[in-house]
CSV table of C-alpha atoms in Angstrom, one decimal:
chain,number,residue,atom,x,y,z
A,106,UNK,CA,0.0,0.0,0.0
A,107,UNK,CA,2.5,2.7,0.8
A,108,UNK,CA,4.8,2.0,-2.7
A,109,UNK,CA,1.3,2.8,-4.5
A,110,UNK,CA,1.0,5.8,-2.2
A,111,UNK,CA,4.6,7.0,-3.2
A,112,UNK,CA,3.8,6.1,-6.8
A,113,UNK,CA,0.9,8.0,-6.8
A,114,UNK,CA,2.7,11.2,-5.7
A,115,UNK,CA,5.7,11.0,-7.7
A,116,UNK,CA,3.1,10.8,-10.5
A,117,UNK,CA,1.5,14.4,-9.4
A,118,UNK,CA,4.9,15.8,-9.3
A,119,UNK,CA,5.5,14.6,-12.5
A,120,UNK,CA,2.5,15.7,-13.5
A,121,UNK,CA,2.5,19.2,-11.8
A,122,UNK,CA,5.9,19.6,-13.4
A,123,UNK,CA,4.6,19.0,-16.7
A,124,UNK,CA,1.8,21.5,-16.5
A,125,UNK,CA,5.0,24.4,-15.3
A,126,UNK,CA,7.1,23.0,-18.3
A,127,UNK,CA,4.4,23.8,-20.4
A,128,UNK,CA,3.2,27.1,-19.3
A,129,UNK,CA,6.9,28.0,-19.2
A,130,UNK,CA,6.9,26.9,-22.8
A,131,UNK,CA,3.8,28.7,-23.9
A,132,UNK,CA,5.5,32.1,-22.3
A,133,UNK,CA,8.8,31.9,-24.1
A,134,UNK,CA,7.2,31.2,-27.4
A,135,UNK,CA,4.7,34.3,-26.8
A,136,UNK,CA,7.9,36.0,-25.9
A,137,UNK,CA,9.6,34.9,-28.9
A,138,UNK,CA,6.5,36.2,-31.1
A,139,UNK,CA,6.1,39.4,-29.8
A,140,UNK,CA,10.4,39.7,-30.4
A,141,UNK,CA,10.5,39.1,-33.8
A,142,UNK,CA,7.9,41.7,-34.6
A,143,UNK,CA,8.8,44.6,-32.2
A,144,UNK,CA,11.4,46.5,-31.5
A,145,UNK,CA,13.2,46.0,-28.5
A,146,UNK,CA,13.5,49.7,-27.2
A,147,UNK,CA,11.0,51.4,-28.2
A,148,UNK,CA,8.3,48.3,-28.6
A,149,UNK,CA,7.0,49.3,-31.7
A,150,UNK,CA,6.6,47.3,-34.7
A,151,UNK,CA,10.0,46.5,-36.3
A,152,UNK,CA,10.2,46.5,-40.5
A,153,UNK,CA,9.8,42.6,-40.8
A,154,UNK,CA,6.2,43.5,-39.1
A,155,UNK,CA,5.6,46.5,-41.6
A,156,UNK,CA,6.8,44.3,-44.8
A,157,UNK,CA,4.5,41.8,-44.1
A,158,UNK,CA,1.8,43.9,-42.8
A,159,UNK,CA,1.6,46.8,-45.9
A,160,UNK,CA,1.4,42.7,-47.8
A,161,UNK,CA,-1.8,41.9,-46.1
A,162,UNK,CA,-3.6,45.0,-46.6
A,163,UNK,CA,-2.7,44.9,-50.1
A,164,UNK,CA,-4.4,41.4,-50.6
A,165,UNK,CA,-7.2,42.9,-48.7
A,166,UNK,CA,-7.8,45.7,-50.6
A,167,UNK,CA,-7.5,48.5,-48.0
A,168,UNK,CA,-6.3,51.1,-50.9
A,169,UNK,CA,-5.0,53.6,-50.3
A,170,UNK,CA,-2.5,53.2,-48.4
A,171,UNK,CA,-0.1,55.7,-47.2
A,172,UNK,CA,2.8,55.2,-45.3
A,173,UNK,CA,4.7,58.4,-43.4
A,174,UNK,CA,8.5,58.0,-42.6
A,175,UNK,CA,9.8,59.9,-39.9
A,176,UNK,CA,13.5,60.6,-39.8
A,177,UNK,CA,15.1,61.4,-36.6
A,178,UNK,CA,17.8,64.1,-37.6
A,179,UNK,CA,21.2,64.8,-35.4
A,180,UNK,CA,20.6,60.7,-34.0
A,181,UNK,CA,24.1,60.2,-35.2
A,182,UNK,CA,25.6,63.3,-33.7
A,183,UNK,CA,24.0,62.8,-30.3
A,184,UNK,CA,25.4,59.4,-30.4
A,185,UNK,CA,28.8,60.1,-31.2
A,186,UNK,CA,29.1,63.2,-29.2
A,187,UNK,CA,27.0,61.8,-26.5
A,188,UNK,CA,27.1,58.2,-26.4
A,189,UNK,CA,24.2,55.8,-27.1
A,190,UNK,CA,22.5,55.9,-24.2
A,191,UNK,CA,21.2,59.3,-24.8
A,192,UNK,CA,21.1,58.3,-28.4
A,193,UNK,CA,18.4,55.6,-27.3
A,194,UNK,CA,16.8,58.4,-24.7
A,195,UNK,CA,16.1,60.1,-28.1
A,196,UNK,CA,14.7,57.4,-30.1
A,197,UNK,CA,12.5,56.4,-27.4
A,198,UNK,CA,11.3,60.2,-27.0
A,199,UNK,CA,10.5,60.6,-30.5
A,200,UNK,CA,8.2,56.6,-29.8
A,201,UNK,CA,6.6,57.8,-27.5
A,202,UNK,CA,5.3,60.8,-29.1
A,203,UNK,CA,4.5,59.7,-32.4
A,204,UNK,CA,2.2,57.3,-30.0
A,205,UNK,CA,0.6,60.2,-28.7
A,206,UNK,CA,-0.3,61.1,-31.9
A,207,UNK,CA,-2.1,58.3,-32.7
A,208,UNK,CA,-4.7,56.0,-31.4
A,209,UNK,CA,-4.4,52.4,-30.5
A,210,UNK,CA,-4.6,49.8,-33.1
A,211,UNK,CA,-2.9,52.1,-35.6
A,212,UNK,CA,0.5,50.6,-37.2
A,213,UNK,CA,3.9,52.7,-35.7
A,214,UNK,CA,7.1,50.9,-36.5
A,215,UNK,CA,11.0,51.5,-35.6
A,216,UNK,CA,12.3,50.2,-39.2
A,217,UNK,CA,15.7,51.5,-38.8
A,218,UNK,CA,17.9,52.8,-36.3
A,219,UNK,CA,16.9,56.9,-37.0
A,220,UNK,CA,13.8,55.4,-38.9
A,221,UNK,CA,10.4,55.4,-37.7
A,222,UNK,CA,7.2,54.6,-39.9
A,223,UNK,CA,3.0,55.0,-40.0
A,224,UNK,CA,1.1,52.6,-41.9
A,225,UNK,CA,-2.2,54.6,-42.6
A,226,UNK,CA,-4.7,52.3,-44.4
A,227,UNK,CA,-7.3,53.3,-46.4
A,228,UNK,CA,-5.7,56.8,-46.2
A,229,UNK,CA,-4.7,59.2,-49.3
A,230,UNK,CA,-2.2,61.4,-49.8
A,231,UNK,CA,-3.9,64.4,-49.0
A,232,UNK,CA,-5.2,62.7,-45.9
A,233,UNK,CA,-1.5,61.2,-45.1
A,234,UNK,CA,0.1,64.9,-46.0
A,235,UNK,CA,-2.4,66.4,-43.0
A,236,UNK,CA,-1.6,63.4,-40.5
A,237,UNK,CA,2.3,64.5,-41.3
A,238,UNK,CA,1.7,68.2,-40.6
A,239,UNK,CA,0.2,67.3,-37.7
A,240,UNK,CA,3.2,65.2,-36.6
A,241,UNK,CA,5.6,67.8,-37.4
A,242,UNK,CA,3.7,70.7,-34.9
A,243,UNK,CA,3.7,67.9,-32.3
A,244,UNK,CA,7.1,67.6,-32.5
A,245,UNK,CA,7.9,71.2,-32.4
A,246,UNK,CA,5.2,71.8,-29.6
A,247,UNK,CA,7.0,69.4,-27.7
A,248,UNK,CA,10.5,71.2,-28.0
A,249,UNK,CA,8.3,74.9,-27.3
A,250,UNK,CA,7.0,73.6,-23.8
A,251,UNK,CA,10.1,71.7,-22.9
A,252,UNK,CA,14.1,72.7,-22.6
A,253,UNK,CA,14.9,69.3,-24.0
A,254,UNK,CA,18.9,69.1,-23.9
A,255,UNK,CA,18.3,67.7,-27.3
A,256,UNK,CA,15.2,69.2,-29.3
A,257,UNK,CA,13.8,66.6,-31.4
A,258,UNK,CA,14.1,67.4,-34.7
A,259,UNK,CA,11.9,65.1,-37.4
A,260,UNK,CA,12.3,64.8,-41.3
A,261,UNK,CA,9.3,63.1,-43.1
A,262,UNK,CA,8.1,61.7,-46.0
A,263,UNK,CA,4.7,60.3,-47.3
A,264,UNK,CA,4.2,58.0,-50.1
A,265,UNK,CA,0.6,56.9,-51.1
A,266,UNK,CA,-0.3,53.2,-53.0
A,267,UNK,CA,-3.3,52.6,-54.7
A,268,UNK,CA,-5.2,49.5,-56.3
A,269,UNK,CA,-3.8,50.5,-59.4
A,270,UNK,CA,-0.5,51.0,-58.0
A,271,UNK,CA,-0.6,47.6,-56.1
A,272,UNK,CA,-1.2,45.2,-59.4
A,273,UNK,CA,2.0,46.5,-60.5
């Protein structure tokens, strides 16, 4: 009676251990998901995510669709004259507020080290030449009401796709 008794609980430990293993497993494969499609300071989308993203909403049809790139100028000179740590202080500065700018659910990337992008579905180029503007006065309202050591200071650019565009 007592080897079935310690049979029995080494098969719950077993068992319990199994059902940790697991969870542990599930975790680190979410954690592996969400890596290869974010960026790892700022936690936006990274490029792989944007290729494969501006792909599906051309198979679904959302024409148009505009994409803005934001360009973070002096990155380079703050981190050469600064070091990288400030350089990534910036870059996570200029995140965050382009997140202010827009709501949840809408697709912000980091697809290069100064690079940052807005996919804007079912958006034209008038409509993606506003949402730009209205990026660029955030930006400089943001250097008005604070005495940032290093102003952030934005290039962009919009380009527009539409169904015609997208058979190409």
């Amino acid at each position: 009676m007592r080897k079935d008794s310690k049979s029995s609980k080494k098969l719950k430990d077993l068992s319990a251990e199994n059902k940790r293993l697991k969870a542990e497993l599930k975790a680190k494969n979410e954690e592996i998901k969400y890596l290869s499609y974010h960026d790892e300071l700022t936690g936006l989308y990274n490029r792989k995510f944007v290729y494969e993203e501006l792909e599906r909403l051309k198979e679904l049809g959302s024409f148009p669709i505009s994409v803005i790139i934001v360009s973070l100028n002096k990155l380079k000179m703050i981190n050469e004259n600064h070091g990288h740590t400030q350089g990534d202080k910036y870059i996570k500065k200029a995140a965050d507020l382009l997140q202010k700018n827009f709501k949840e659910g809408e697709i912000l990337a980091r697809i290069a080290g100064d690079e940052l992008a807005v996919i804007l579905k079912e958006t034209d180029q008038e409509q993606a030449d506003k949402i730009a503007d209205k990026i660029i006065n955030s930006f400089a309202q943001t250097n008005q009401d604070n005495n940032e050591e290093f102003p952030l200071s934005v290039s962009l650019g919009t380009s527009t796709m539409d169904a015609r565009e997208a058979e190409v």
